[in-house]
XYZ file of C-alpha atoms in Angstrom:
620
model
C -0.036 -0.060 -0.142
C 3.027 2.466 0.847
C 4.501 1.676 -1.866
C 1.457 2.394 -4.138
C 0.965 5.932 -2.767
C 3.922 6.912 -3.506
C 4.180 5.686 -6.682
C 0.871 7.630 -7.372
C 2.328 10.669 -5.730
C 5.368 10.314 -8.109
C 3.789 9.900 -11.433
C 1.412 12.954 -10.433
C 4.482 14.951 -10.210
C 6.435 13.579 -12.991
C 2.968 14.496 -14.882
C 2.200 17.674 -13.346
C 6.685 18.148 -14.390
C 6.082 17.888 -17.895
C 4.292 20.871 -18.529
C 5.522 24.560 -17.479
C 2.971 27.252 -17.317
C 2.919 31.055 -18.846
C 0.145 33.106 -18.427
C 0.806 35.874 -20.094
C -1.464 37.992 -23.038
C -1.903 34.909 -24.604
C -1.571 31.665 -22.237
C 0.492 28.822 -23.324
C 2.579 26.327 -21.850
C 5.709 24.716 -22.936
C 6.519 20.077 -22.252
C 9.554 19.507 -21.469
C 9.309 15.977 -22.532
C 8.744 16.850 -26.186
C 9.957 20.263 -26.487
C 6.446 21.291 -27.718
C 4.245 24.822 -26.736
C 0.958 24.445 -26.696
C -0.923 28.134 -27.024
C -4.553 28.668 -25.729
C -6.362 31.525 -27.621
C -9.014 33.682 -26.315
C -9.160 36.467 -28.349
C -10.236 35.332 -31.814
C -10.819 37.899 -34.346
C -8.660 40.345 -32.695
C -5.925 42.201 -33.965
C -2.304 41.922 -32.068
C 1.599 42.669 -33.217
C 3.559 39.542 -34.111
C 7.623 40.872 -34.836
C 10.169 38.426 -35.848
C 13.932 39.494 -34.388
C 17.418 37.860 -33.849
C 18.241 37.835 -30.678
C 21.604 36.053 -31.384
C 23.563 36.763 -34.226
C 26.321 35.913 -36.810
C 29.088 38.525 -35.821
C 29.904 40.110 -39.506
C 28.921 42.731 -40.715
C 28.816 42.309 -44.339
C 26.432 39.091 -43.633
C 24.339 41.862 -41.670
C 22.360 39.344 -38.530
C 22.989 41.537 -35.888
C 22.551 40.686 -32.037
C 19.208 42.317 -31.943
C 18.131 42.900 -35.014
C 14.721 43.440 -35.893
C 12.334 41.654 -38.583
C 9.294 42.173 -39.814
C 6.311 44.151 -37.677
C 2.932 42.872 -38.776
C -0.654 43.423 -37.803
C -2.363 40.167 -36.971
C -5.459 38.280 -35.768
C -6.205 34.341 -35.293
C -9.498 33.511 -36.779
C -11.282 29.979 -36.864
C -12.435 28.143 -40.170
C -13.978 24.610 -39.180
C -11.119 22.580 -37.069
C -8.277 25.034 -38.401
C -6.819 28.126 -36.743
C -5.530 30.652 -38.863
C -2.965 33.630 -38.744
C -3.621 35.975 -40.638
C -2.187 39.210 -41.728
C -5.115 41.953 -43.061
C -4.104 44.656 -45.409
C -3.451 47.915 -43.359
C -1.904 49.233 -46.737
C -4.974 50.447 -48.447
C -7.668 51.308 -46.124
C -10.580 53.168 -45.563
C -11.988 55.523 -42.543
C -15.670 56.240 -44.126
C -18.299 55.767 -40.697
C -19.872 53.868 -44.093
C -19.146 49.592 -42.652
C -19.864 48.693 -46.483
C -17.913 51.002 -47.715
C -15.028 49.760 -45.485
C -15.610 46.360 -46.334
C -15.598 46.850 -49.812
C -12.414 48.539 -49.809
C -10.524 45.468 -47.652
C -11.919 43.199 -49.581
C -10.545 44.968 -52.982
C -6.651 44.344 -51.330
C -4.876 40.540 -50.885
C -4.738 39.761 -47.052
C -1.757 37.208 -45.952
C -2.432 33.590 -44.268
C 0.765 33.359 -42.475
C 0.119 29.491 -41.045
C -2.721 27.242 -40.262
C -3.038 25.392 -36.841
C -4.866 22.130 -36.557
C -7.093 22.436 -33.310
C -6.150 20.104 -30.231
C -8.838 21.012 -28.361
C -11.324 24.034 -27.131
C -12.602 24.423 -23.554
C -13.878 27.609 -22.232
C -13.709 29.490 -25.499
C -10.542 28.506 -25.810
C -8.768 26.934 -28.664
C -5.410 25.068 -27.862
C -2.891 24.690 -30.860
C 0.455 23.265 -31.182
C 2.500 26.540 -31.963
C 5.922 25.100 -31.981
C 6.403 24.596 -36.050
C 5.406 28.201 -36.274
C 8.127 29.557 -34.233
C 10.507 27.109 -35.104
C 10.863 28.395 -38.498
C 13.319 30.580 -40.104
C 10.955 33.455 -40.094
C 14.130 36.089 -39.914
C 15.793 34.703 -43.238
C 19.242 33.996 -42.603
C 19.433 30.895 -45.139
C 18.217 33.315 -47.446
C 20.462 36.142 -46.564
C 23.616 33.820 -46.461
C 22.208 33.079 -49.916
C 22.343 35.946 -51.103
C 25.967 37.080 -50.112
C 27.204 34.298 -51.655
C 27.811 32.653 -48.412
C 26.662 29.073 -49.182
C 23.606 27.296 -49.485
C 22.110 26.987 -45.789
C 18.675 24.812 -44.708
C 17.104 24.827 -41.530
C 18.299 21.849 -39.685
C 14.943 20.744 -37.264
C 16.810 17.846 -35.325
C 19.462 20.798 -34.292
C 17.025 22.984 -33.074
C 14.722 23.730 -30.554
C 12.519 26.406 -28.224
C 15.040 28.418 -26.004
C 13.586 28.624 -22.244
C 15.926 31.461 -20.933
C 14.187 34.352 -23.088
C 11.285 32.571 -23.818
C 8.476 34.210 -21.152
C 4.987 35.387 -20.998
C 3.711 38.962 -19.866
C 0.351 40.446 -18.985
C 0.904 42.870 -22.417
C 3.052 40.391 -24.394
C 4.705 36.858 -24.811
C 7.901 36.185 -26.064
C 9.299 33.016 -27.511
C 13.132 32.373 -28.291
C 14.780 29.377 -30.197
C 17.604 28.066 -30.797
C 17.689 27.498 -34.976
C 20.272 25.841 -36.822
C 21.471 25.919 -40.330
C 23.442 22.952 -42.057
C 25.253 23.845 -45.554
C 28.260 24.250 -47.576
C 30.219 27.376 -46.923
C 31.014 29.545 -49.612
C 33.937 32.409 -49.299
C 35.335 33.713 -45.773
C 32.461 35.549 -44.539
C 31.144 33.070 -42.359
C 34.156 30.923 -41.841
C 35.185 33.846 -39.745
C 32.665 33.702 -37.344
C 31.509 30.300 -36.980
C 33.526 27.583 -35.004
C 31.989 24.581 -37.934
C 30.814 26.639 -40.998
C 29.282 23.926 -42.004
C 26.852 24.298 -39.018
C 25.561 27.841 -38.064
C 23.118 28.276 -35.024
C 21.337 31.824 -34.268
C 18.546 32.350 -31.901
C 15.484 33.765 -33.802
C 12.893 35.916 -31.370
C 8.580 36.080 -31.427
C 6.903 38.277 -29.858
C 2.857 38.183 -29.723
C 1.808 42.192 -28.624
C -0.806 43.653 -27.405
C -1.894 46.955 -29.683
C -1.899 50.319 -28.332
C -5.202 51.720 -27.643
C -7.138 54.286 -29.896
C -5.870 57.039 -27.982
C -2.765 58.190 -29.990
C -2.951 61.097 -32.380
C -1.288 60.819 -36.042
C 0.455 64.197 -37.609
C 0.403 65.449 -40.823
C 4.226 64.696 -42.713
C 5.861 67.741 -44.239
C 8.734 67.218 -46.771
C 10.446 69.558 -44.943
C 10.528 68.968 -41.175
C 12.910 66.322 -40.939
C 10.780 63.446 -40.082
C 10.233 60.052 -41.772
C 6.618 59.072 -43.138
C 4.005 56.532 -42.508
C 2.255 55.861 -45.831
C -1.351 54.799 -46.026
C -3.704 55.159 -49.534
C -7.383 55.959 -48.214
C -10.057 55.275 -50.777
C -12.894 57.243 -48.764
C -10.847 60.615 -49.172
C -13.339 62.306 -50.825
C -11.969 63.045 -55.207
C -10.336 65.856 -54.767
C -8.031 65.055 -51.960
C -5.748 61.955 -53.238
C -5.708 59.018 -51.669
C -2.081 59.012 -50.415
C -2.412 60.273 -46.867
C 1.279 60.594 -45.387
C 1.766 61.117 -41.473
C 5.103 61.174 -39.665
C 6.699 58.192 -37.601
C 6.629 59.310 -33.396
C 6.741 58.163 -30.480
C 3.677 58.894 -27.875
C 4.076 61.744 -26.032
C 1.907 64.156 -24.382
C 2.036 66.797 -21.567
C 0.412 66.650 -18.571
C -0.972 69.744 -18.938
C -0.909 71.076 -22.639
C -2.151 74.721 -21.444
C 0.987 75.418 -19.266
C 4.229 76.465 -20.797
C 6.640 74.081 -19.074
C 4.940 70.678 -18.080
C 6.100 66.913 -17.212
C 5.044 64.360 -19.847
C 1.619 62.008 -18.680
C 4.346 59.249 -19.894
C 8.293 59.554 -20.606
C 10.636 58.294 -23.660
C 12.579 56.225 -21.854
C 15.494 54.479 -23.809
C 17.645 51.496 -21.866
C 21.118 50.890 -22.564
C 22.876 47.575 -22.662
C 24.243 46.235 -19.765
C 26.597 43.917 -21.267
C 27.990 47.619 -22.553
C 31.968 48.384 -21.300
C 33.185 52.147 -19.268
C 34.354 54.596 -20.859
C 31.894 53.829 -23.883
C 28.792 53.394 -21.502
C 29.446 56.351 -19.825
C 29.942 58.414 -23.638
C 26.659 56.433 -24.819
C 24.919 57.843 -21.913
C 25.573 61.601 -22.375
C 25.393 61.420 -25.931
C 21.981 60.179 -26.090
C 20.578 62.711 -22.954
C 21.316 65.318 -25.843
C 17.818 64.721 -26.859
C 16.013 66.098 -23.792
C 17.995 69.631 -24.577
C 15.392 69.312 -27.927
C 12.054 68.543 -25.783
C 13.044 71.313 -23.250
C 13.047 73.441 -26.005
C 9.117 72.796 -26.680
C 8.377 72.884 -23.081
C 8.609 69.594 -21.337
C 10.667 68.790 -18.522
C 12.292 65.162 -18.277
C 10.702 64.082 -21.419
C 13.402 62.182 -22.305
C 15.738 59.537 -20.232
C 18.235 57.228 -21.112
C 18.781 53.975 -17.840
C 20.623 51.657 -17.603
C 19.159 47.636 -18.961
C 18.182 46.538 -15.166
C 19.830 43.020 -14.803
C 16.726 40.934 -14.482
C 15.555 42.697 -17.848
C 15.610 40.938 -21.202
C 16.162 43.274 -23.900
C 14.425 41.725 -26.701
C 11.190 42.598 -24.626
C 9.189 45.177 -26.557
C 8.393 47.297 -23.024
C 12.304 48.816 -23.780
C 13.350 50.817 -25.776
C 17.162 50.166 -26.521
C 20.412 50.559 -26.857
C 22.498 48.343 -28.146
C 26.394 47.834 -28.200
C 26.792 45.112 -30.998
C 29.935 42.807 -31.580
C 31.365 42.219 -35.037
C 34.188 40.206 -36.209
C 34.657 43.605 -39.120
C 34.403 47.349 -38.702
C 30.338 48.015 -39.575
C 27.606 50.565 -39.532
C 25.712 51.397 -36.490
C 21.697 52.497 -37.027
C 18.171 52.977 -35.542
C 15.379 51.216 -36.186
C 11.889 50.475 -34.725
C 8.631 48.407 -34.216
C 6.215 50.767 -35.296
C 2.366 50.676 -35.339
C 1.202 49.613 -39.193
C -2.286 51.238 -38.187
C -0.713 54.624 -37.098
C 2.756 55.309 -37.574
C 3.073 55.360 -33.371
C 6.840 53.891 -32.599
C 6.147 51.065 -30.125
C 9.704 49.928 -29.492
C 13.419 51.974 -30.503
C 16.151 49.521 -31.150
C 19.486 51.067 -31.512
C 22.229 48.971 -32.547
C 25.946 49.987 -32.642
C 28.617 48.492 -33.916
C 31.631 48.059 -31.337
C 35.166 48.641 -33.522
C 33.193 52.241 -34.786
C 35.275 53.857 -32.025
C 38.187 51.748 -32.734
C 38.527 53.219 -36.400
C 37.522 56.781 -34.624
C 40.758 56.181 -32.834
C 43.134 54.685 -35.189
C 42.107 58.061 -37.583
C 42.833 60.365 -34.917
C 46.091 58.754 -33.723
C 47.614 59.454 -37.432
C 46.244 63.201 -37.445
C 48.002 63.552 -33.894
C 51.860 64.078 -33.884
C 53.301 62.767 -30.917
C 50.056 59.886 -30.467
C 52.386 58.064 -27.239
C 52.814 60.906 -25.907
C 50.711 60.477 -22.243
C 48.810 63.812 -22.667
C 47.995 63.280 -25.847
C 46.865 59.908 -25.834
C 44.250 61.091 -23.217
C 42.970 63.468 -26.003
C 42.637 61.114 -28.436
C 40.569 58.380 -26.354
C 38.278 61.514 -24.959
C 38.113 62.749 -28.706
C 37.278 59.171 -29.404
C 34.441 59.089 -26.993
C 33.245 62.675 -28.693
C 32.191 60.752 -31.260
C 30.843 57.574 -29.418
C 28.490 60.489 -28.146
C 27.512 62.156 -31.001
C 27.086 58.627 -32.810
C 24.066 57.921 -29.922
C 22.203 60.955 -30.002
C 22.441 59.914 -34.303
C 21.180 56.795 -33.805
C 18.540 57.077 -31.142
C 17.377 60.099 -33.229
C 16.494 57.468 -36.121
C 14.493 55.633 -33.602
C 12.875 58.748 -32.666
C 11.266 59.389 -36.127
C 13.751 61.660 -37.380
C 15.700 61.298 -41.118
C 19.576 62.277 -42.057
C 19.796 66.047 -42.821
C 22.842 66.420 -44.357
C 22.375 70.228 -44.957
C 23.893 70.353 -41.412
C 27.739 70.796 -42.195
C 26.876 74.103 -43.828
C 24.994 75.687 -40.891
C 27.478 75.505 -37.770
C 26.566 71.851 -37.497
C 23.124 72.054 -36.987
C 22.005 68.097 -36.924
C 23.253 65.181 -34.894
C 21.432 63.529 -38.032
C 24.133 64.546 -40.483
C 27.296 62.554 -40.595
C 29.518 63.880 -38.917
C 32.980 64.116 -40.321
C 35.803 65.296 -37.836
C 36.511 68.698 -38.490
C 39.662 69.620 -38.458
C 41.548 72.855 -37.384
C 45.227 74.429 -38.594
C 46.334 76.548 -35.925
C 49.848 78.029 -36.600
C 50.826 75.370 -39.348
C 49.779 72.435 -36.786
C 46.509 70.225 -36.976
C 44.317 71.281 -34.242
C 41.251 68.629 -33.227
C 40.061 70.882 -30.448
C 36.737 70.897 -32.143
C 36.522 67.866 -34.199
C 32.379 66.654 -32.793
C 29.834 68.744 -31.394
C 29.222 68.035 -27.960
C 25.476 69.550 -28.067
C 22.233 68.681 -29.840
C 21.870 71.185 -32.866
C 19.637 73.681 -33.669
C 17.792 71.928 -36.903
C 17.205 68.983 -34.199
C 15.162 71.176 -31.886
C 13.014 71.624 -35.291
C 12.363 68.372 -35.690
C 11.502 67.731 -32.192
C 9.184 70.618 -31.849
C 7.436 69.615 -35.711
C 7.328 66.006 -34.239
C 6.166 66.261 -30.402
C 4.892 69.863 -29.697
C 2.007 69.720 -27.444
C -0.387 72.247 -29.004
C -3.046 74.534 -26.356
C -6.360 73.553 -27.304
C -6.930 76.884 -28.757
C -4.329 76.809 -31.679
C -4.580 75.583 -34.947
C -2.336 72.722 -35.547
C -2.015 72.629 -39.263
C -0.531 76.438 -38.813
C 1.473 76.209 -36.111
C 3.619 73.362 -37.291
C 3.688 75.485 -40.648
C 5.397 78.185 -38.251
C 7.695 75.869 -36.173
C 9.248 75.456 -40.528
C 9.218 78.567 -41.277
C 10.847 80.142 -38.403
C 13.871 77.490 -39.037
C 13.855 78.413 -43.155
C 14.731 82.308 -41.958
C 17.263 81.285 -39.677
C 19.335 79.504 -42.387
C 18.022 76.058 -40.691
C 17.259 73.631 -43.942
C 16.589 70.043 -44.555
C 17.835 67.623 -47.319
C 17.929 64.018 -46.854
C 19.489 61.167 -48.320
C 18.325 60.576 -52.341
C 19.578 64.102 -52.762
C 22.790 63.699 -50.824
C 24.558 60.638 -51.701
C 27.127 60.516 -54.282
C 25.223 58.673 -56.978
C 22.346 60.212 -58.280
C 22.173 63.428 -56.954
C 23.421 67.084 -57.838
C 23.217 69.117 -55.011
C 25.649 71.289 -54.514
C 26.087 71.246 -50.343
C 24.449 68.138 -49.168
C 26.485 65.530 -48.955
C 27.959 62.624 -46.193
C 30.849 62.756 -44.252
C 31.870 66.818 -45.597
C 32.305 69.753 -43.640
C 32.075 73.050 -44.241
C 30.083 76.135 -46.172
C 31.755 75.989 -49.686
C 33.098 72.366 -50.240
C 36.375 73.261 -52.384
C 37.671 75.429 -49.403
C 36.942 72.228 -46.959
C 39.087 70.178 -49.789
C 41.799 72.750 -50.101
C 42.036 72.588 -46.394
C 42.068 69.391 -45.738
C 44.949 68.588 -48.612
C 47.087 70.823 -45.997
C 46.322 68.901 -43.710
C 46.987 65.479 -44.807
C 50.263 66.838 -45.955
C 50.724 67.463 -42.427
C 49.731 63.998 -41.196
C 51.576 62.063 -43.396
C 55.085 63.933 -43.200
C 54.638 63.091 -39.314
C 53.329 59.129 -39.585
C 56.328 57.163 -38.273
C 57.635 54.974 -35.915
C 56.434 57.116 -32.688
C 53.256 55.859 -33.967
C 53.928 51.953 -32.945
C 54.111 50.729 -29.578
C 56.942 49.142 -28.532
C 57.055 45.386 -29.841
C 54.303 46.479 -32.803
C 55.240 45.498 -36.569
C 56.222 48.180 -38.949
C 53.462 46.720 -40.789
C 51.074 48.223 -38.547
C 51.631 51.280 -39.860
C 49.569 50.755 -42.598
C 46.360 50.523 -40.617
C 47.411 54.147 -39.328
C 48.474 55.344 -43.304
C 45.558 54.199 -45.005
C 42.704 56.393 -43.474
C 45.163 59.566 -43.518
C 46.082 58.810 -47.261
C 42.397 58.853 -47.682
C 40.866 61.565 -45.162
C 39.535 63.894 -48.219
C 37.965 61.353 -50.240
C 34.531 62.342 -49.196
C 35.486 65.998 -49.645
C 35.810 65.431 -53.295
C 32.428 63.518 -53.999
C 31.017 66.897 -52.098
C 33.247 69.242 -54.517
C 32.718 67.259 -57.351
C 28.698 67.682 -56.993
C 29.024 71.435 -57.179
C 29.894 71.217 -60.441
C 26.835 71.527 -62.732
C 24.784 71.022 -59.290
C 21.490 72.293 -58.184
C 20.190 74.551 -54.749
C 17.530 74.021 -53.455
C 15.144 72.492 -50.858
C 11.590 70.321 -50.203
C 9.243 73.082 -51.324
C 5.694 72.974 -51.195
C 3.532 76.194 -52.145
C 3.087 78.708 -49.921
C 3.942 82.731 -50.760
C 7.230 82.974 -51.032
C 7.386 81.576 -54.770
C 10.960 79.381 -54.095
C 12.596 78.312 -57.255
C 16.005 76.387 -58.086
C 18.717 77.417 -57.922
C 22.175 76.843 -60.844
C 25.484 76.304 -59.263
C 27.274 79.761 -58.896
C 30.226 79.775 -61.954
C 32.637 81.360 -59.901
C 32.191 77.835 -57.424
C 32.014 75.447 -60.595
C 35.267 76.713 -61.510
C 37.103 76.920 -58.295
C 35.717 73.396 -57.399
C 37.153 72.200 -60.749
C 40.359 73.941 -59.562
C 40.333 71.704 -56.304
C 39.778 68.933 -57.657
C 42.197 68.987 -60.330
C 44.917 69.826 -57.347
C 43.661 66.279 -55.930
C 45.417 64.577 -58.586
C 48.820 66.914 -58.387
C 51.082 64.316 -58.608
C 52.686 65.946 -55.036
C 49.073 65.185 -53.700
C 49.410 61.430 -54.517
C 52.910 60.115 -53.711
C 54.051 58.983 -49.856
C 57.272 60.930 -48.239
C 60.701 58.918 -48.439
C 60.663 57.967 -45.003
C 57.103 57.001 -44.778
C 57.815 54.575 -47.723
C 61.349 53.051 -45.852
C 59.527 51.809 -42.812
C 56.314 50.306 -44.261
C 56.789 46.612 -44.652
C 54.100 43.888 -45.917
C 52.514 42.255 -43.704
């Protein structure tokens, strides 16, 4: 009898231990024996947000598969048809906002929707339907295999025998549930991209993440997009608009922010915008990122907010993939690469739900190398300390820049001709020549720019009820224009396909050719200075190449900027008003001076290396 009682309790204990329960936005269980997730659906035909992302990356910039990388954000809903549950993505690009439900239905039925998955109903009780979610979340939702194929890194396929649910980051909360999966891709690697970062290149294992998130309420207020504002557009096609208005409707992408009292000149927000910094970031970079990111609060203060924008360290018990945390991640790769700011956005409204900043950890080391080459005695203790601090100034600017993208703002490459008016420009270090010597005291700015305050004012101002919002928004842009502040973004600034003479990446100065002439002088001084004193004891001579190359090419972006002045067109993103603005052709004298500077670039004296430098560069 005693053994029977023990066996009974042991059986029930083992049976109970097979299922781990998660209570949250949707309840689900994990079976420890077969590794399956069973989801309980109690919200049929109710829309929610589905986001996939990459929680453990590959670590190669050229592959672009970074830790924390966001994937697709989609509004979806579960619906029942017969003995199956379908996960459906409605088409939110083409809409109707009519009061007539039949009119709305006609538009909805006119455009295709997408069924993302079909699930067999395992059982049902108490208005809940239970489905096996395992195969859905164990698929390559992030497109890793296609990314590897498109980068000519080999043909890889998902091996489910080497893949499983990862419980460490599988969690449930009242407004969101999170699933993390370890996925292994097997194949024949090609090239070096995968081989350089994977212990066994034929078996590449990453973690992908899936989030089911409750959508925000309907109290968010959309704001009209203006091409002059610096904000990114959110576009829908509304077929219920009057025939004398376009179906294309543009709004800006932004966080939700309201004053506690919009009638007051200065007010606390109802809820601040809070970003969290990756707690795995090392010092002194951590402090620099915090300081640079906090610059944005200067812009919010300028429109009457107190403590509206905050940055904190991510709590140790918090998961960076959790939708509730706007995140600044410090990303490690095997090679230097770009940083970027992305966002999870409500596809219905353009509201930013989560900002996700990814900052490449090798960037600061490259900046340090450039500054090393511009410093006459870099190993002097005082000089080296200054190089490190200037490198951190660049990190402060980088933090502000990428956070700006996740606040809803686009690049502004006119900043360099208006006293560095925006952190949303790509900043080339401002290098001065004082008494024939290179000076880096003013290499990078140390505050938010005047244009950034304009962008924040347009996107986030909370106007008193008696004011006309559209008029106030237009006044913000017009007043900025009177101060000489303007906005030109990517498509009109990059070297291919654009002809704006004053908007370019990584340039400086109000006249491009003047800065090019100066950089040629700076470059000459630096090249004649680089030598063995730039190496540490016992470093090989060949390391000088690492310092030499960025200095030899120091002026390359300014060359591109100067070339665009030849045959260029000066313009902004004009809208119809009483100013009657027009495109201006580049002044003839500016074109001639620009051409003279470009010819000087290929003067043999500017192409050769100093003999003293040539004699100490050895093959690697």
